[in-house]
mmCIF file of N, CA and C in Angstrom:
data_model
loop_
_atom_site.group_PDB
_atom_site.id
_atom_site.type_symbol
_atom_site.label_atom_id
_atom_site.label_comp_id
_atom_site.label_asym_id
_atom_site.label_seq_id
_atom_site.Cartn_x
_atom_site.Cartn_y
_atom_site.Cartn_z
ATOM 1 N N UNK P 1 29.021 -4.618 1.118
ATOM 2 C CA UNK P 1 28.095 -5.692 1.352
ATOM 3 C C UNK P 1 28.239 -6.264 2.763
ATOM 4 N N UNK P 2 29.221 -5.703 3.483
ATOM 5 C CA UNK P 2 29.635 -5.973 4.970
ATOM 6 C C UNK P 2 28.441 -5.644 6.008
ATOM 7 N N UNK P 3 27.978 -6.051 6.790
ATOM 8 C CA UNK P 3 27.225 -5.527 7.829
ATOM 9 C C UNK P 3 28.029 -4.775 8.818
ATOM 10 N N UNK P 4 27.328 -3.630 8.863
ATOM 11 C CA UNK P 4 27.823 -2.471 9.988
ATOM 12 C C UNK P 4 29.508 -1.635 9.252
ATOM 13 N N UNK P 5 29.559 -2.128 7.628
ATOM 14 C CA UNK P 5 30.657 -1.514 7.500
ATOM 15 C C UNK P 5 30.391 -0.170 6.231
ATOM 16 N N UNK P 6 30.619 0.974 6.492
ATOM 17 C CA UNK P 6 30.823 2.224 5.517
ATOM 18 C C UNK P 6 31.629 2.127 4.651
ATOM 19 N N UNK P 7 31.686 2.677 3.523
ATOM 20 C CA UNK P 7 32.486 2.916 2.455
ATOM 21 C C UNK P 7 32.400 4.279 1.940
ATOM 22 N N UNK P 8 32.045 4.062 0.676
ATOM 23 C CA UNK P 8 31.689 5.042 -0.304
ATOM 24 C C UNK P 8 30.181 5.380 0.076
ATOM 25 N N UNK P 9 29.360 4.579 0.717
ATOM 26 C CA UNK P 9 27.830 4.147 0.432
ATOM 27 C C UNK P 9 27.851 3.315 1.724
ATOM 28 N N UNK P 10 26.776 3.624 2.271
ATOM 29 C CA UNK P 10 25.722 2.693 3.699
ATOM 30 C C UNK P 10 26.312 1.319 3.274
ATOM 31 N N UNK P 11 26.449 0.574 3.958
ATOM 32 C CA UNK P 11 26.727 -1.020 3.883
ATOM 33 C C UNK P 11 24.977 -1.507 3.219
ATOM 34 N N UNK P 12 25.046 -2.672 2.199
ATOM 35 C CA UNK P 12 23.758 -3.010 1.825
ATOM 36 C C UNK P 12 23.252 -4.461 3.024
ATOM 37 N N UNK P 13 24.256 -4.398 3.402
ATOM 38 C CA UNK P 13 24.016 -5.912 3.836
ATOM 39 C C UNK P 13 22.347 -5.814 4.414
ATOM 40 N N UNK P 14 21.671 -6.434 4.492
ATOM 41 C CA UNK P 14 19.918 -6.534 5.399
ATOM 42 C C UNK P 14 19.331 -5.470 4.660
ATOM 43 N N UNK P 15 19.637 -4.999 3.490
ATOM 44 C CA UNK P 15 18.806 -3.561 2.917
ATOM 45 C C UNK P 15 17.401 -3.840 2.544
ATOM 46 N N UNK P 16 16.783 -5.210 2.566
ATOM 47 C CA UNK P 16 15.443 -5.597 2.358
ATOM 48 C C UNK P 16 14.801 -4.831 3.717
ATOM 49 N N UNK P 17 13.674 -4.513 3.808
ATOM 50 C CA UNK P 17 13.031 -4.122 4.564
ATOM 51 C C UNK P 17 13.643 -3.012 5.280
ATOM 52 N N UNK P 18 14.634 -2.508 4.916
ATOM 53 C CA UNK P 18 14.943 -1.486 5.800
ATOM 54 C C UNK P 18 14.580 0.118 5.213
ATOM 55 N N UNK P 19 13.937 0.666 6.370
ATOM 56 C CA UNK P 19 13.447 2.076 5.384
ATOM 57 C C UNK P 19 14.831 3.054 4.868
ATOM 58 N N UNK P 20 14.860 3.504 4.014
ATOM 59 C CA UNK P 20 16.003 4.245 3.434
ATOM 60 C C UNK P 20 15.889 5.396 4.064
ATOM 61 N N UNK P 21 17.503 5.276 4.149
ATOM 62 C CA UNK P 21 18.017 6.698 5.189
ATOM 63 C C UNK P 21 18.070 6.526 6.837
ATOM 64 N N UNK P 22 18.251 5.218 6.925
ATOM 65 C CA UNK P 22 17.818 4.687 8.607
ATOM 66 C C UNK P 22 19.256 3.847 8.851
ATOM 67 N N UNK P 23 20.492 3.747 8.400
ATOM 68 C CA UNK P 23 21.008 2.755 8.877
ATOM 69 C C UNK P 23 22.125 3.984 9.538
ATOM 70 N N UNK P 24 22.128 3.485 10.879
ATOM 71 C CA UNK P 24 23.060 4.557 11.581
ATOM 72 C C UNK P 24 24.537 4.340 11.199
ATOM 73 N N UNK P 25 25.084 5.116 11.559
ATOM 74 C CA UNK P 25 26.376 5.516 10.935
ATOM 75 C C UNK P 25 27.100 5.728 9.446
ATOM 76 N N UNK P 26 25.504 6.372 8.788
ATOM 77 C CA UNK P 26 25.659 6.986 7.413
ATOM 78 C C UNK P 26 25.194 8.251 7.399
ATOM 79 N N UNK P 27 25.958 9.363 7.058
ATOM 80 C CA UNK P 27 25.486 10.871 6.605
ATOM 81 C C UNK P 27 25.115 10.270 5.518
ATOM 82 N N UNK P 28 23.425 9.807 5.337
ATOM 83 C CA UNK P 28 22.200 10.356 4.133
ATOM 84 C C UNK P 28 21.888 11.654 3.773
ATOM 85 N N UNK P 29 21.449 11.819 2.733
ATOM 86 C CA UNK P 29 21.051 13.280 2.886
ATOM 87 C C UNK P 29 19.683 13.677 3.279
ATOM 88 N N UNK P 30 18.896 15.037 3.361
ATOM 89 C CA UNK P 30 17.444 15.281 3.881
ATOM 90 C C UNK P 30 16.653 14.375 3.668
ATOM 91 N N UNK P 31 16.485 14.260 2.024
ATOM 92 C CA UNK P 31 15.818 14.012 0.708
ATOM 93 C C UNK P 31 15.919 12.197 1.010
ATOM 94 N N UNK P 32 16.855 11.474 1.415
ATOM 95 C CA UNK P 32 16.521 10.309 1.297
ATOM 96 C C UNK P 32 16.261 9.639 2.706
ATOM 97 N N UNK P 33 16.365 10.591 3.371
ATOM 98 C CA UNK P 33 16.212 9.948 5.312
ATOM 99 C C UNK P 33 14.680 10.513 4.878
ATOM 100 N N UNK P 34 13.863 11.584 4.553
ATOM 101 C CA UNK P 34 12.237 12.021 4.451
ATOM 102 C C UNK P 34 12.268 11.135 3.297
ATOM 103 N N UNK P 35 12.206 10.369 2.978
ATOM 104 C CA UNK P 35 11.467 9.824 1.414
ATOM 105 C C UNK P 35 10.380 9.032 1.993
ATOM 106 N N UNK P 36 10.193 8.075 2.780
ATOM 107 C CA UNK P 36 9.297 7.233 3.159
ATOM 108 C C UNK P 36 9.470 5.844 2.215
ATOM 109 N N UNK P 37 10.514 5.973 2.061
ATOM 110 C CA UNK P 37 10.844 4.937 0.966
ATOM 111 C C UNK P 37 11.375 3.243 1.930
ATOM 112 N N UNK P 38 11.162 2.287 2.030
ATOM 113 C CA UNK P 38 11.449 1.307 2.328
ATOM 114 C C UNK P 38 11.848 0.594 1.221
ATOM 115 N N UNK P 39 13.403 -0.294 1.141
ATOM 116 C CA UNK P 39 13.443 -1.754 0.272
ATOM 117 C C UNK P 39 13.085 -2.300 0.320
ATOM 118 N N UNK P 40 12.212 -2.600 -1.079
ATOM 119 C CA UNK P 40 11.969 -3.937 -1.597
ATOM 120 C C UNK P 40 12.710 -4.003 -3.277
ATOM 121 N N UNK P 41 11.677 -5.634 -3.767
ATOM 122 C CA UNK P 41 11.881 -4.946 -5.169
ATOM 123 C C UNK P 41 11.598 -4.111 -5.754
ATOM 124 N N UNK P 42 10.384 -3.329 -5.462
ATOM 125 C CA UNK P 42 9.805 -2.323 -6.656
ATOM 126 C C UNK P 42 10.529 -0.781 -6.120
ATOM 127 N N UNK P 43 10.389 -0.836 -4.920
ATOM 128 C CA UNK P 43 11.368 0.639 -4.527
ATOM 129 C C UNK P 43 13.044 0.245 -5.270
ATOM 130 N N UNK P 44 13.129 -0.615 -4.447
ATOM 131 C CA UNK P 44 14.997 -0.860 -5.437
ATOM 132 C C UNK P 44 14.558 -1.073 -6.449
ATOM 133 N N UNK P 45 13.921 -1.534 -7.138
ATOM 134 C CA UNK P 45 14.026 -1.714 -8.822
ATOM 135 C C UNK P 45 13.564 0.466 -9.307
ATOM 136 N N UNK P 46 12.855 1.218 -8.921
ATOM 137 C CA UNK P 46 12.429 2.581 -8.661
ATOM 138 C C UNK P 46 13.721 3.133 -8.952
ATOM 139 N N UNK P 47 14.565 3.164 -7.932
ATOM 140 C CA UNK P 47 15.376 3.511 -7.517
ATOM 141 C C UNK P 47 16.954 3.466 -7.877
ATOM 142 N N UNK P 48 16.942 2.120 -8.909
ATOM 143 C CA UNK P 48 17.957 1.886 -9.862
ATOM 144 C C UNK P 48 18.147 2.170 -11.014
ATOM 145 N N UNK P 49 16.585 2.939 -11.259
ATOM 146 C CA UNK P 49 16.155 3.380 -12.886
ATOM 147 C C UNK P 49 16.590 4.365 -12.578
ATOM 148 N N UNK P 50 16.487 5.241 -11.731
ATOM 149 C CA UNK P 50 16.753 6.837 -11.725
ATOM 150 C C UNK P 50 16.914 7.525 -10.431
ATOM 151 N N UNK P 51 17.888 7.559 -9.836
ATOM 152 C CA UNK P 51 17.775 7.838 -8.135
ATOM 153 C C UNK P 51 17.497 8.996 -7.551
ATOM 154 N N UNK P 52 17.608 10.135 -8.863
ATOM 155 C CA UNK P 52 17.690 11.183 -8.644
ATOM 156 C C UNK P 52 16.031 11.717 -8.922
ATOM 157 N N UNK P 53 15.959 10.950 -9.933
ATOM 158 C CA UNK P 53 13.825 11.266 -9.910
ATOM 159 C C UNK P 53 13.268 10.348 -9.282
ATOM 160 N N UNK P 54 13.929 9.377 -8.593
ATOM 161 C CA UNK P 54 13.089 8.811 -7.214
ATOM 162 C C UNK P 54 13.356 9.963 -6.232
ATOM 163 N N UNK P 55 13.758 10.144 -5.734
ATOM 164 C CA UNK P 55 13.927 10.550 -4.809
ATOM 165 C C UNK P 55 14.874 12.016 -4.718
ATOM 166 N N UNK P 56 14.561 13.212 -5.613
ATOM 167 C CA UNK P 56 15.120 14.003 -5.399
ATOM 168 C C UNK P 56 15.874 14.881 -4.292
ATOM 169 N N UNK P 57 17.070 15.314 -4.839
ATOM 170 C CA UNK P 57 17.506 15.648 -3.665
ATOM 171 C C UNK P 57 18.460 14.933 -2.999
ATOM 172 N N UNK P 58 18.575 14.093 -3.683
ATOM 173 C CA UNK P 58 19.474 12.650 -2.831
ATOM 174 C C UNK P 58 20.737 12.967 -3.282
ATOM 175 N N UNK P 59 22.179 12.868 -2.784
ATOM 176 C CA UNK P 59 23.324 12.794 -3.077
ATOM 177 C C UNK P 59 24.020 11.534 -3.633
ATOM 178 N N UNK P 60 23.354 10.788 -4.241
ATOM 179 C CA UNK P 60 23.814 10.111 -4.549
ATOM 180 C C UNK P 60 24.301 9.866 -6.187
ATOM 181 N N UNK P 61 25.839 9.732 -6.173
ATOM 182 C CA UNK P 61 26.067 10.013 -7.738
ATOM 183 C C UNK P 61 25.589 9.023 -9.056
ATOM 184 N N UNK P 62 24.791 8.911 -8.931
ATOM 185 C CA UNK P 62 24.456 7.205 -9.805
ATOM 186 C C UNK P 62 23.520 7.223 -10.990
ATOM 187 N N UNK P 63 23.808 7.490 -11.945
ATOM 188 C CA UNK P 63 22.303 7.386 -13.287
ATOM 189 C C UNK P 63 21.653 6.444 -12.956
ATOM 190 N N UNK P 64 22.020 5.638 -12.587
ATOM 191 C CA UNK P 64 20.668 4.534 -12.727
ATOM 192 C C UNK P 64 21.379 3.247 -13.488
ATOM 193 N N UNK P 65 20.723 2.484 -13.750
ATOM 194 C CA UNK P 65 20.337 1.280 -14.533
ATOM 195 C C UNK P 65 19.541 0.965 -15.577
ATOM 196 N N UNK P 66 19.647 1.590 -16.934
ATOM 197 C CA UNK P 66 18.640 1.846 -17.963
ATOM 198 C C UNK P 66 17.921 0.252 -18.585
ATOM 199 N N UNK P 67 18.676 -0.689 -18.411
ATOM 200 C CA UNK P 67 18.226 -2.198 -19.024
ATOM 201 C C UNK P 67 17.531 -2.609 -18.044
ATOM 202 N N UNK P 68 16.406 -3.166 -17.766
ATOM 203 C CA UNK P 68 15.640 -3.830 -16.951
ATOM 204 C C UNK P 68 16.136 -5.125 -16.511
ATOM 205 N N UNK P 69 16.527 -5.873 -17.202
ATOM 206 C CA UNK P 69 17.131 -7.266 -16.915
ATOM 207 C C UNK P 69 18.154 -7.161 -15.915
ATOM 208 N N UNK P 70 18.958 -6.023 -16.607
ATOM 209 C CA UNK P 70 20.499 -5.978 -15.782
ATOM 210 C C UNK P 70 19.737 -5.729 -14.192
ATOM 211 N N UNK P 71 19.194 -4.460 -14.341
ATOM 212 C CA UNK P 71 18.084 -3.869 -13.111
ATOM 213 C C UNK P 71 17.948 -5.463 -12.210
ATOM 214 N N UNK P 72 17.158 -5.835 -12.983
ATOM 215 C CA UNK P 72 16.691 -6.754 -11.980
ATOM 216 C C UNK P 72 17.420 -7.843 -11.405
ATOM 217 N N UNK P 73 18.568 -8.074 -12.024
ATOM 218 C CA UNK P 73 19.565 -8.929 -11.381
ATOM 219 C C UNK P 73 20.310 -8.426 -10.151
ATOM 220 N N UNK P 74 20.105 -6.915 -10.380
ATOM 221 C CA UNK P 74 21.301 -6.317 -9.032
ATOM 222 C C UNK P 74 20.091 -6.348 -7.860
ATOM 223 N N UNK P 75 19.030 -6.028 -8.274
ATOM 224 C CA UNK P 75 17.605 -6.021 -7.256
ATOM 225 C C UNK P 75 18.294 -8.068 -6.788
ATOM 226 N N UNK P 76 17.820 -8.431 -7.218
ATOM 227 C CA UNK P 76 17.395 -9.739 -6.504
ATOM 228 C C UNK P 76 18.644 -10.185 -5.750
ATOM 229 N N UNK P 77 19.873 -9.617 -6.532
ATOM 230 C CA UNK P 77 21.470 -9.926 -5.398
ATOM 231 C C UNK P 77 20.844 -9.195 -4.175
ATOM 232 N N UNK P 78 20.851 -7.488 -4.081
ATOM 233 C CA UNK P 78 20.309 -6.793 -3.215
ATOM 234 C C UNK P 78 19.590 -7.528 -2.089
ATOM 235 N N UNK P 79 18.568 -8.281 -2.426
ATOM 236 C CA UNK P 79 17.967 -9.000 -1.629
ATOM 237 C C UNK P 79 18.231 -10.052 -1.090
ATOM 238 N N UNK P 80 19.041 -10.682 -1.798
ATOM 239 C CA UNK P 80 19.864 -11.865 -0.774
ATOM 240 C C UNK P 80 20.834 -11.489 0.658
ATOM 241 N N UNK P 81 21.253 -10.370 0.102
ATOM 242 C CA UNK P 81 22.199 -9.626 1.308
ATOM 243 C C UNK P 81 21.907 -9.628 3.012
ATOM 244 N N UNK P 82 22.328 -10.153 3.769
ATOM 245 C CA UNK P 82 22.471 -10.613 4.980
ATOM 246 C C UNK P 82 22.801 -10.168 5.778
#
């Protein structure tokens, strides 16, 4: 949640508006730097249901978020991020 810091995963910090696969100093893969995908809620809420049928191709290890509620609570933290 650090700005400008790597982990496991791209730092989220400012991930509103930012197009996915754009934050430098992350190996993304093909599939999610070409998606044309930008954050918001409905792409992050998309994208928490199923990451792998959003956006095939993506390396990212994650099922998803099957409860909507839960979904939408990590969406709206997501968006506070700074």
């Amino acid at each position: 949640m650090e700005a400008g810091r790597t982990v496991f995963g791209p730092s989220l910090a400012g991930v509103a508006g930012r197009r996915a696969g754009s934050l430098p100093g992350y190996n993304y893969s093909a599939a999610l730097r070409s998606s044309g995908l930008t954050w918001n809620a409905a792409t992050l809420d998309r994208w928490l249901t199923a990451p792998q049928r959003t956006v095939p191709g993506t390396k990212m290890p994650f099922a998803g978020i099957p409860d909507p509620a839960r979904r939408k609570q990590v969406v709206d933290y997501l968006l506070t991020l700074r």
